[in-house]
Amino acid sequence: KQEVTQIPAALSVPEGENLVLNCSFTDSAIYNLQWFRQDPGKGLTSLLLIQSSQREQTSGRLNASLDKSSGRSTLYIAASQPGDSATYLCAVSKSGGGADGLTFGKGTHLIIQP
Amino acid sequence: DTAVSQTPKYLVTQMGNDKSIKCEQNLGHDTMYWYKQDSKKFLKIMFSYNNKELIINETVPNRFSPKSPDKAHLNLHINSLELGDSAVYFCASSQEAGRSGANVLTFGAGSRLTVL
């Protein structure tokens, strides 16, 4: 059974700092890994998707890496801003089929202090 | 235009009642899902459904029944509501397996269910 763990559970940093969120998964047989952002009272927004054959993906100030063999991914946020405050969720997909859905971590609650 | 829309956004009801949450997607996706996010913010899949097959998570009580009138809709019906059913329920959709964009999920805004 796949388990996804995110560390830290919560993080508070001053604006402008670079930061790293960590995600680990127990079964390396994944199809892809996604990072989501969840704002209070709202749904999830997909930030980055890394296919199992890829090592990293970048979007603006965000960079996600994937080390499938060790079961780890990191989300790097550069020059953090107060608007980055949210809960960040890591999720893995077991197969190419969507039917199995995603297995999520519990998230990292991020607060960027102005 | 909202890609995945859920109604109602908030639902407060008494134990023992039967309630439904509706979900509609206008993305032309083939697969839809229901996820439950509990008080500890843990998201877990409940069901996935495409126009061929309903996949039921074994840990979901049979009081929960998804109903799909067509591939753009997947409604969640809950019988005999219990206190532990209180959670936020998220609907999502994605392209069918094997197609470009498979497993890239688009989520609705969530429906907060409170059972008193």
CSV table of N, CA, C and O in Angstrom, one decimal, chain A residues 10-48:
chain,number,residue,atom,x,y,z
A,10,ALA,N,4.2,21.9,9.0
A,10,ALA,CA,4.0,23.3,8.9
A,10,ALA,C,5.3,24.1,8.9
A,10,ALA,O,6.3,23.6,9.4
A,11,LEU,N,5.2,25.2,8.2
A,11,LEU,CA,6.5,26.0,8.0
A,11,LEU,C,6.1,27.5,8.0
A,11,LEU,O,5.1,27.8,7.2
A,12,SER,N,6.8,28.3,8.7
A,12,SER,CA,6.6,29.8,8.7
A,12,SER,C,7.9,30.4,8.5
A,12,SER,O,8.8,30.2,9.2
A,13,VAL,N,8.0,31.2,7.4
A,13,VAL,CA,9.2,31.9,7.0
A,13,VAL,C,9.0,33.3,6.6
A,13,VAL,O,7.9,33.7,6.2
A,14,PRO,N,10.0,34.2,6.8
A,14,PRO,CA,9.8,35.6,6.3
A,14,PRO,C,9.8,35.7,4.8
A,14,PRO,O,10.4,34.8,4.1
A,15,GLU,N,9.1,36.7,4.3
A,15,GLU,CA,9.0,36.9,2.9
A,15,GLU,C,10.4,37.0,2.3
A,15,GLU,O,11.3,37.6,2.9
A,16,GLY,N,10.6,36.5,1.1
A,16,GLY,CA,11.8,36.6,0.3
A,16,GLY,C,12.7,35.4,0.5
A,16,GLY,O,13.6,35.2,-0.4
A,17,GLU,N,12.5,34.6,1.4
A,17,GLU,CA,13.3,33.4,1.6
A,17,GLU,C,13.0,32.3,0.6
A,17,GLU,O,11.9,32.2,0.1
A,18,ASN,N,14.1,31.6,0.3
A,18,ASN,CA,13.9,30.4,-0.5
A,18,ASN,C,13.6,29.2,0.4
A,18,ASN,O,14.1,29.1,1.5
A,19,LEU,N,12.7,28.3,0.0
A,19,LEU,CA,12.4,27.2,0.9
A,19,LEU,C,12.2,25.9,0.1
A,19,LEU,O,11.9,25.9,-1.1
A,20,VAL,N,12.3,24.8,0.9
A,20,VAL,CA,12.1,23.5,0.3
A,20,VAL,C,11.1,22.7,1.1
A,20,VAL,O,11.2,22.6,2.3
A,21,LEU,N,10.1,22.1,0.4
A,21,LEU,CA,9.1,21.2,1.0
A,21,LEU,C,9.5,19.8,0.5
A,21,LEU,O,9.8,19.6,-0.7
A,22,ASN,N,9.4,18.9,1.4
A,22,ASN,CA,9.8,17.5,1.1
A,22,ASN,C,8.6,16.5,1.1
A,22,ASN,O,7.6,16.7,1.8
A,23,CYS,N,8.7,15.5,0.2
A,23,CYS,CA,7.7,14.5,0.0
A,23,CYS,C,8.4,13.2,-0.2
A,23,CYS,O,9.4,13.1,-0.9
A,24,SER,N,7.9,12.2,0.5
A,24,SER,CA,8.5,10.8,0.3
A,24,SER,C,7.3,9.8,0.1
A,24,SER,O,6.2,10.0,0.7
A,25,PHE,N,7.6,8.8,-0.6
A,25,PHE,CA,6.6,7.8,-0.9
A,25,PHE,C,7.2,6.4,-0.8
A,25,PHE,O,8.4,6.2,-1.1
A,26,THR,N,6.4,5.4,-0.3
A,26,THR,CA,7.0,4.1,0.0
A,26,THR,C,7.1,3.2,-1.2
A,26,THR,O,8.0,2.3,-1.1
A,27,ASP,N,6.3,3.3,-2.2
A,27,ASP,CA,6.3,2.4,-3.3
A,27,ASP,C,6.8,3.2,-4.5
A,27,ASP,O,6.2,4.1,-5.0
A,28,SER,N,8.0,2.8,-5.0
A,28,SER,CA,8.6,3.6,-6.1
A,28,SER,C,8.0,3.4,-7.5
A,28,SER,O,8.3,4.0,-8.4
A,29,ALA,N,7.1,2.4,-7.5
A,29,ALA,CA,6.4,2.1,-8.8
A,29,ALA,C,5.3,3.1,-9.1
A,29,ALA,O,4.1,2.8,-9.0
A,30,ILE,N,5.7,4.3,-9.3
A,30,ILE,CA,4.7,5.4,-9.6
A,30,ILE,C,4.6,5.7,-11.1
A,30,ILE,O,5.6,5.5,-11.8
A,31,TYR,N,3.5,6.3,-11.5
A,31,TYR,CA,3.4,6.7,-12.9
A,31,TYR,C,3.8,8.2,-13.0
A,31,TYR,O,4.4,8.6,-13.9
A,32,ASN,N,3.3,9.0,-12.0
A,32,ASN,CA,3.7,10.4,-11.9
A,32,ASN,C,3.6,10.9,-10.5
A,32,ASN,O,3.0,10.2,-9.7
A,33,LEU,N,4.0,12.1,-10.3
A,33,LEU,CA,3.9,12.8,-9.0
A,33,LEU,C,3.5,14.2,-9.3
A,33,LEU,O,4.0,14.8,-10.2
A,34,GLN,N,2.5,14.6,-8.5
A,34,GLN,CA,2.0,16.0,-8.6
A,34,GLN,C,2.1,16.8,-7.3
A,34,GLN,O,2.0,16.2,-6.2
A,35,TRP,N,2.4,18.0,-7.5
A,35,TRP,CA,2.3,19.0,-6.3
A,35,TRP,C,1.1,19.9,-6.6
A,35,TRP,O,0.9,20.4,-7.7
A,36,PHE,N,0.3,20.0,-5.5
A,36,PHE,CA,-0.9,20.8,-5.5
A,36,PHE,C,-0.8,21.9,-4.5
A,36,PHE,O,-0.1,21.8,-3.5
A,37,ARG,N,-1.6,22.9,-4.7
A,37,ARG,CA,-1.7,24.0,-3.7
A,37,ARG,C,-3.2,24.0,-3.3
A,37,ARG,O,-4.1,23.9,-4.1
A,38,GLN,N,-3.5,24.1,-2.0
A,38,GLN,CA,-4.8,24.2,-1.5
A,38,GLN,C,-4.9,25.5,-0.6
A,38,GLN,O,-4.2,25.6,0.4
A,39,ASP,N,-5.8,26.4,-1.0
A,39,ASP,CA,-6.1,27.6,-0.3
A,39,ASP,C,-7.3,27.3,0.6
A,39,ASP,O,-8.2,26.5,0.2
A,40,PRO,N,-7.4,27.9,1.8
A,40,PRO,CA,-8.5,27.7,2.7
A,40,PRO,C,-9.9,27.8,2.0
A,40,PRO,O,-10.1,28.9,1.3
A,41,GLY,N,-10.8,26.9,2.2
A,41,GLY,CA,-12.1,26.9,1.6
A,41,GLY,C,-12.2,26.8,0.1
A,41,GLY,O,-13.2,27.0,-0.5
A,42,LYS,N,-11.1,26.4,-0.5
A,42,LYS,CA,-11.0,26.2,-1.9
A,42,LYS,C,-10.5,24.8,-2.3
A,42,LYS,O,-10.0,24.1,-1.5
A,43,GLY,N,-10.7,24.5,-3.6
A,43,GLY,CA,-10.2,23.3,-4.1
A,43,GLY,C,-8.7,23.2,-4.3
A,43,GLY,O,-8.0,24.1,-3.8
A,44,LEU,N,-8.2,22.2,-4.9
A,44,LEU,CA,-6.8,22.1,-5.2
A,44,LEU,C,-6.4,22.6,-6.5
A,44,LEU,O,-7.1,22.4,-7.5
A,45,THR,N,-5.3,23.2,-6.6
A,45,THR,CA,-4.7,23.7,-7.8
A,45,THR,C,-3.5,23.0,-8.1
A,45,THR,O,-2.5,22.9,-7.3
A,46,SER,N,-3.4,22.3,-9.3
A,46,SER,CA,-2.2,21.6,-9.7
A,46,SER,C,-1.1,22.6,-10.0
A,46,SER,O,-1.3,23.5,-10.8
A,47,LEU,N,0.1,22.4,-9.4
A,47,LEU,CA,1.2,23.3,-9.6
A,47,LEU,C,2.2,22.7,-10.6
A,47,LEU,O,2.6,23.3,-11.6
A,48,LEU,N,2.6,21.4,-10.4
A,48,LEU,CA,3.6,20.8,-11.2
A,48,LEU,C,3.3,19.3,-11.3
A,48,LEU,O,2.9,18.7,-10.3
